[in-house]
Amino acid sequence: MKRIAVLTSGGDAPGMNAAVRAVVRKGIYEGLDVVGIHRGYEGLLNEELRPLLRRDVGGIVNRGGTLLKTARCPEFMDKVYQKKAAEVLKKYDIDALVVIGGDGSMAGAQALAELGVVTMTIPGTIDNDMCGTEYTIGFDTALNTVVEAVSKIRDTTTAHDRVAIVEVMGRHAGHIAVGSGLACGAEIVLIPEKPVPLEDVCRHLDETHRAGKTNSIIIVAEGAYHSYDVCNFIKEHMHISPSVTVLGYLQRGGMPSAKDAMMAALMSEAAIDGLLAGKRNCLTASVNDHVLLLPYEEAKSITYPVSDAWYDLISVLGR
Ligand code: ADP
Ligand code: F6P
């Protein structure tokens, strides 16, 4: 193993830069040449490769976004483009590819592995929705961003005795909604894993406000409802006018938390050590607070759903 490449793929997540830095510096420390691929799989297909030296990744450890840029590349689902990507890697003498991204990016890495490319995947997405790992880089920062935003919204909501709806990301998963809902004392959390009819939301608001609550925060995971649909339903059925805030890309940007920057360093180290020890085609998974290398098939057989206990506790505490 002489030369490796690294790319970031899918939605960016705070801590991706810290992972790129750690892959580059740990790789060079171990005597490897490291090449950065810009714009994920799209850049790989377009041959956007350039060598990375230690100093090229200076000053990024605590910066959001990704120095390498990222992209979604729908054509990469097609075998023809996967074969082309494998040929590009061969042309540039790349012995292994480190992919930093979510489930989709890992599926891309697995497709390349099936064509004989040696890969490793480092989990990076704010959604925390990947198979095989309890934790994905970026989740903690996104949670903290949501909690900070909701606590500001709470101030105004309290001052005006109002109901506020806050829409958070997470794609098809409710991890961000449940984690932030628990941490900021949301009254109601709507997630795709636990469908709740909007009539029940109105009933809950009605009961708790009759019992003395003066304001409520409803966190809506984007995969459960559109926040404006929730708002319109409440308006129609309760004759009150909730505010709506869609947090959007606020959740993907910003300096990574200490946890995310640390996880990035530890997972990157595991990826490089694994490659040098002859491990191939694995996810650097966090399991019971340890970083393990899990072969993709094994990783895909393990899921970490939203905690029922956390979800239930939100409703116990938010009355
Ligand atoms: P994430 O990696 O955060 O889950 P996406 O699902 O958007 O983000 O996937 C990122 C990229 O990974 C896609 O744009 C595509 O290039 C590649 N990808 C996703 N799914 C597959 C798949 N099943 N096979 C091959 N490549 C895939
Ligand atoms: O996967 C990260 C994520 O931010 C999801 O939470 C969200 O559904 C999606 O990406 C939005 O992606 P984009 O706006 O880049 O299309």
Coordinates of C-alpha atoms and ligand atoms in Angstrom, one line a residue:
M1 CA 0.0 0.0 0.0
K2 CA 1.7 3.2 -1.2
R3 CA -0.9 5.7 -2.3
I4 CA -4.4 6.3 -1.0
A5 CA -7.1 8.8 -2.0
V6 CA -9.8 10.5 0.2
L7 CA -13.1 12.0 -0.8
T8 CA -16.2 13.5 1.0
S9 CA -19.6 12.6 -0.4
G10 CA -23.3 13.3 0.2
G11 CA -24.4 16.1 2.5
D12 CA -21.5 17.9 4.3
A13 CA -21.3 17.5 8.1
P14 CA -19.2 19.3 10.7
G15 CA -16.1 17.2 11.4
M16 CA -15.6 16.2 7.8
N17 CA -12.7 18.6 7.5
A18 CA -11.2 17.2 10.7
A19 CA -11.5 13.7 9.2
V20 CA -9.8 14.8 5.9
R21 CA -7.0 16.3 7.9
A22 CA -6.5 13.2 10.0
V23 CA -6.6 10.8 7.0
V24 CA -3.9 13.0 5.3
R25 CA -1.6 13.4 8.3
K26 CA -1.9 9.9 9.6
G27 CA -1.4 8.5 6.1
I28 CA 1.7 10.6 5.6
Y29 CA 3.0 9.7 9.0
E30 CA 2.7 6.1 8.0
G31 CA 4.7 6.7 4.8
L32 CA 1.7 6.8 2.4
D33 CA 1.1 9.4 -0.4
V34 CA -2.4 10.9 0.0
V35 CA -4.5 12.3 -2.9
G36 CA -7.6 14.4 -2.4
I37 CA -10.5 13.9 -4.7
H38 CA -12.8 17.0 -5.1
R39 CA -16.6 16.8 -5.2
G40 CA -17.1 13.2 -4.1
Y41 CA -17.9 10.5 -6.8
E42 CA -18.6 13.2 -9.4
G43 CA -15.0 14.6 -9.0
L44 CA -13.7 11.0 -9.2
L45 CA -15.4 10.5 -12.5
N46 CA -14.1 13.9 -13.7
E47 CA -10.6 13.0 -12.5
E48 CA -10.5 15.9 -10.0
L49 CA -7.5 14.5 -8.0
R50 CA -4.7 16.4 -6.4
P51 CA -1.9 15.4 -4.0
L52 CA -2.4 16.5 -0.4
L53 CA 0.5 17.3 1.9
R54 CA 0.5 18.0 5.6
R55 CA 0.3 21.8 5.2
D56 CA -2.5 21.6 2.7
V57 CA -4.8 20.5 5.6
G58 CA -3.6 23.1 8.1
G59 CA -6.2 25.3 9.8
I60 CA -9.2 23.2 8.9
V61 CA -9.6 21.0 11.9
N62 CA -12.3 23.2 13.5
R63 CA -13.9 24.5 10.3
G64 CA -17.3 23.3 9.0
G65 CA -17.9 22.3 5.4
T66 CA -15.3 20.3 3.6
L67 CA -12.1 21.4 2.0
L68 CA -12.6 18.7 -0.6
K69 CA -16.1 19.9 -1.4
T70 CA -18.9 17.3 -1.7
A71 CA -21.5 16.3 -4.2
R72 CA -24.4 14.0 -4.9
C73 CA -23.7 12.0 -8.0
P74 CA -26.9 10.1 -9.1
E75 CA -25.1 8.5 -12.1
F76 CA -22.8 6.7 -9.7
M77 CA -25.6 4.3 -9.0
D78 CA -25.0 2.9 -12.5
K79 CA -22.4 0.1 -12.9
V80 CA -21.0 1.8 -16.0
Y81 CA -19.9 4.8 -14.0
Q82 CA -18.7 2.7 -11.1
K83 CA -16.4 0.8 -13.6
K84 CA -15.2 4.1 -15.0
A85 CA -14.4 5.3 -11.4
A86 CA -12.5 2.1 -10.7
E87 CA -10.5 2.7 -13.9
V88 CA -9.7 6.3 -12.9
L89 CA -8.4 5.1 -9.5
K90 CA -6.2 2.5 -11.4
K91 CA -4.9 5.2 -13.8
Y92 CA -3.7 7.3 -10.9
D93 CA -2.2 4.3 -9.0
I94 CA -4.5 4.6 -6.1
D95 CA -4.2 1.5 -3.8
A96 CA -7.1 2.4 -1.6
L97 CA -10.0 4.9 -1.4
V98 CA -11.2 6.4 1.9
V99 CA -14.8 7.6 1.6
I100 CA -16.2 10.1 4.2
G101 CA -20.0 10.2 4.0
G102 CA -23.3 8.5 4.9
D103 CA -25.1 5.3 3.9
G104 CA -25.4 6.2 0.2
S105 CA -21.7 7.0 0.1
M106 CA -20.9 3.7 1.8
A107 CA -23.0 1.9 -0.8
G108 CA -20.9 3.6 -3.5
A109 CA -17.7 2.4 -1.7
Q110 CA -19.2 -1.1 -1.5
A111 CA -20.0 -1.0 -5.3
L112 CA -16.3 -0.1 -5.9
A113 CA -15.1 -2.8 -3.6
E114 CA -17.1 -5.3 -5.7
L115 CA -15.0 -4.2 -8.7
G116 CA -11.8 -4.9 -6.8
V117 CA -11.1 -1.4 -5.4
V118 CA -9.9 -1.4 -1.8
T119 CA -12.0 1.0 0.3
M120 CA -12.8 2.2 3.8
T121 CA -15.8 4.3 4.8
I122 CA -15.7 6.9 7.7
P123 CA -19.3 7.7 8.8
G124 CA -20.1 11.4 8.2
T125 CA -23.6 12.8 8.2
I126 CA -25.6 15.0 10.6
D127 CA -28.5 12.5 10.4
N128 CA -26.9 9.7 12.6
D129 CA -28.9 7.2 10.5
M130 CA -26.2 4.8 9.3
C131 CA -26.2 1.1 9.6
G132 CA -23.4 -0.5 11.6
T133 CA -22.5 2.5 13.7
E134 CA -24.1 4.1 16.8
Y135 CA -22.5 7.4 15.8
T136 CA -21.9 9.5 12.7
I137 CA -19.5 12.5 12.6
G138 CA -21.5 15.7 12.6
F139 CA -24.5 14.6 14.6
D140 CA -23.4 16.1 17.9
T141 CA -22.7 19.5 16.3
A142 CA -26.0 19.5 14.6
L143 CA -27.8 18.7 17.8
N144 CA -26.1 21.5 19.6
T145 CA -27.0 23.9 16.8
V146 CA -30.7 22.9 17.1
V147 CA -30.7 23.2 20.9
E148 CA -29.2 26.7 20.7
A149 CA -31.7 27.8 18.1
V150 CA -34.7 26.3 19.9
S151 CA -33.8 27.9 23.2
K152 CA -33.8 31.3 21.4
I153 CA -37.2 30.5 19.9
R154 CA -38.4 29.4 23.3
D155 CA -37.6 32.9 24.8
T156 CA -39.9 34.6 22.3
T157 CA -42.5 31.9 22.5
T158 CA -42.6 32.2 26.3
A159 CA -42.7 36.0 26.1
H160 CA -45.7 35.9 23.8
D161 CA -47.5 32.7 25.1
R162 CA -47.3 31.1 21.8
V163 CA -46.8 27.7 20.0
A164 CA -43.7 27.4 17.9
I165 CA -43.0 24.7 15.2
V166 CA -39.4 24.0 14.4
E167 CA -38.5 21.8 11.5
V168 CA -35.2 19.9 11.7
M169 CA -33.3 17.7 9.2
G170 CA -32.7 14.0 9.4
R171 CA -34.0 12.8 6.1
H172 CA -36.0 9.5 6.8
A173 CA -34.8 9.4 10.5
G174 CA -35.8 11.1 13.7
H175 CA -32.5 11.1 15.6
I176 CA -31.9 14.9 15.4
A177 CA -35.5 15.6 16.4
V178 CA -35.5 13.2 19.4
G179 CA -32.0 14.1 20.6
S180 CA -32.7 17.9 20.4
G181 CA -36.3 17.5 21.7
L182 CA -35.0 15.8 24.8
A183 CA -32.2 18.3 25.3
C184 CA -34.3 21.4 24.9
G185 CA -37.5 20.2 26.6
A186 CA -39.8 20.2 23.5
E187 CA -43.4 19.5 24.3
I188 CA -44.1 17.5 21.1
V189 CA -41.7 15.7 18.7
L190 CA -42.9 14.4 15.4
I191 CA -40.7 11.8 13.7
P192 CA -41.2 9.4 10.8
E193 CA -40.6 6.3 12.9
K194 CA -43.7 7.1 15.1
P195 CA -46.5 8.5 12.9
V196 CA -48.9 10.6 15.0
P197 CA -52.1 12.0 13.5
L198 CA -52.3 15.8 13.7
E199 CA -55.6 15.5 15.6
D200 CA -53.6 14.0 18.5
V201 CA -51.2 16.9 18.3
C202 CA -54.1 19.4 18.7
R203 CA -55.6 17.3 21.5
H204 CA -52.2 17.3 23.4
L205 CA -51.8 21.0 23.0
D206 CA -55.4 21.6 24.1
E207 CA -55.0 19.4 27.2
T208 CA -51.6 20.8 28.3
H209 CA -52.6 24.4 27.8
R210 CA -55.8 23.9 29.7
A211 CA -53.6 22.4 32.5
G212 CA -51.5 25.6 32.7
K213 CA -48.9 25.5 29.9
T214 CA -48.5 28.9 28.3
N215 CA -46.2 28.0 25.4
S216 CA -45.2 24.9 23.5
I217 CA -42.4 23.9 21.1
I218 CA -43.2 21.2 18.5
I219 CA -40.1 19.8 16.8
V220 CA -41.0 18.3 13.4
A221 CA -38.5 16.0 11.7
E222 CA -38.5 16.7 8.0
G223 CA -39.3 13.0 7.3
A224 CA -42.5 13.1 9.4
Y225 CA -44.4 16.2 8.1
H226 CA -43.9 19.5 6.4
S227 CA -43.9 22.0 9.2
Y228 CA -46.3 24.3 7.3
D229 CA -48.8 21.5 7.0
V230 CA -48.6 21.0 10.7
C231 CA -49.1 24.8 11.2
N232 CA -52.1 25.0 8.9
F233 CA -53.8 22.1 10.6
I234 CA -53.4 23.6 14.0
K235 CA -54.6 27.0 12.7
E236 CA -57.7 25.4 11.3
H237 CA -58.5 23.2 14.2
M238 CA -57.5 25.3 17.2
H239 CA -57.8 28.9 15.9
I240 CA -54.3 29.8 17.1
S241 CA -51.4 30.8 14.9
P242 CA -48.1 29.0 15.6
S243 CA -44.8 30.3 14.3
V244 CA -42.8 28.1 11.9
T245 CA -39.0 28.0 11.7
V246 CA -37.2 25.7 9.3
L247 CA -33.7 25.4 10.5
G248 CA -32.3 24.0 7.2
Y249 CA -28.6 24.4 6.5
L250 CA -28.0 26.0 9.8
Q251 CA -27.7 22.4 11.0
R252 CA -25.1 21.4 8.6
G253 CA -22.7 24.3 9.0
G254 CA -20.4 25.6 11.8
M255 CA -17.4 24.6 13.8
P256 CA -17.5 20.9 14.8
S257 CA -18.1 20.1 18.5
A258 CA -15.2 18.6 20.4
K259 CA -16.9 15.2 20.1
D260 CA -17.2 15.4 16.3
A261 CA -13.6 16.6 15.9
M262 CA -12.3 13.8 18.2
M263 CA -14.4 11.1 16.5
A264 CA -13.0 12.3 13.2
A265 CA -9.5 11.8 14.4
L266 CA -10.1 8.4 16.0
M267 CA -12.1 7.0 13.0
S268 CA -9.5 8.3 10.5
E269 CA -6.7 6.6 12.5
A270 CA -8.7 3.4 12.5
A271 CA -9.2 3.5 8.7
I272 CA -5.5 4.0 8.0
D273 CA -4.3 1.5 10.6
G274 CA -6.8 -1.0 9.2
L275 CA -5.6 -0.5 5.6
L276 CA -2.0 -1.0 6.7
A277 CA -3.0 -4.2 8.6
G278 CA -4.6 -5.6 5.5
K279 CA -8.2 -4.9 6.4
R280 CA -10.4 -4.1 3.4
N281 CA -13.8 -2.7 2.7
C282 CA -14.9 -1.8 6.2
L283 CA -16.9 0.9 8.0
T284 CA -15.1 2.6 10.9
A285 CA -18.0 2.1 13.3
S286 CA -18.6 3.4 16.7
V287 CA -19.9 0.6 18.9
N288 CA -20.2 1.0 22.7
D289 CA -17.9 4.1 22.5
H290 CA -15.2 2.1 20.7
V291 CA -14.1 2.5 17.1
L292 CA -14.2 -0.9 15.3
L293 CA -13.8 -1.9 11.6
L294 CA -16.9 -3.6 10.4
P295 CA -17.0 -5.2 6.9
Y296 CA -19.8 -3.5 4.9
E297 CA -22.1 -6.6 4.8
E298 CA -21.9 -6.9 8.6
A299 CA -22.4 -3.2 9.1
K300 CA -25.5 -3.3 6.9
S301 CA -27.1 -6.0 9.0
I302 CA -27.0 -3.8 12.2
T303 CA -29.3 -0.8 12.6
Y304 CA -29.5 1.7 15.4
P305 CA -33.1 3.0 15.5
V306 CA -34.3 6.0 17.5
S307 CA -34.5 5.1 21.1
D308 CA -38.1 4.4 22.2
A309 CA -37.2 5.3 25.8
W310 CA -35.9 8.7 24.8
Y311 CA -39.0 9.4 22.6
D312 CA -41.3 8.4 25.5
L313 CA -39.4 10.5 28.0
I314 CA -39.9 13.6 25.9
S315 CA -43.7 13.3 26.3
V316 CA -43.4 12.5 30.1
L317 CA -41.3 15.6 30.7
G318 CA -43.0 18.0 28.3
R319 CA -46.4 18.2 30.0
Ligands
ADP1 P1 -25.2 10.0 2.1 O1 -23.9 9.4 1.8 O2 -25.1 11.1 3.1 O3 -26.2 9.0 2.5 P2 -26.5 10.2 -0.4 O4 -27.5 9.1 -0.1 O5 -26.9 11.4 -1.2 O6 -25.8 10.7 0.9 O7 -25.3 9.4 -1.3 C1 -24.2 10.1 -1.7 C2 -23.7 9.6 -3.0 O8 -23.4 8.2 -2.9 C3 -24.8 9.6 -4.1 O9 -25.0 10.8 -4.7 C4 -24.3 8.6 -5.1 O10 -23.2 9.1 -5.8 C5 -23.6 7.5 -4.1 N1 -24.6 6.5 -3.9 C6 -25.7 6.5 -3.1 N2 -26.3 5.3 -3.1 C7 -25.6 4.5 -3.9 C8 -25.7 3.1 -4.4 N3 -26.7 2.3 -4.0 N4 -24.8 2.6 -5.2 C9 -23.7 3.4 -5.6 N5 -23.5 4.7 -5.2 C10 -24.4 5.2 -4.4
F6P2 O1 -28.0 13.9 4.9 C1 -27.9 15.2 5.4 C2 -29.1 16.0 5.0 O2 -28.9 17.3 5.5 C3 -30.5 15.5 5.4 O3 -30.7 15.8 6.7 C4 -31.3 16.2 4.4 O4 -32.6 15.5 4.2 C5 -30.5 16.3 3.2 O5 -29.2 16.1 3.6 C6 -30.7 17.6 2.4 O6 -29.8 17.6 1.4 P1 -29.6 18.7 0.3 O7 -30.3 19.9 0.7 O8 -28.1 18.8 0.2 O9 -30.2 18.1 -1.0

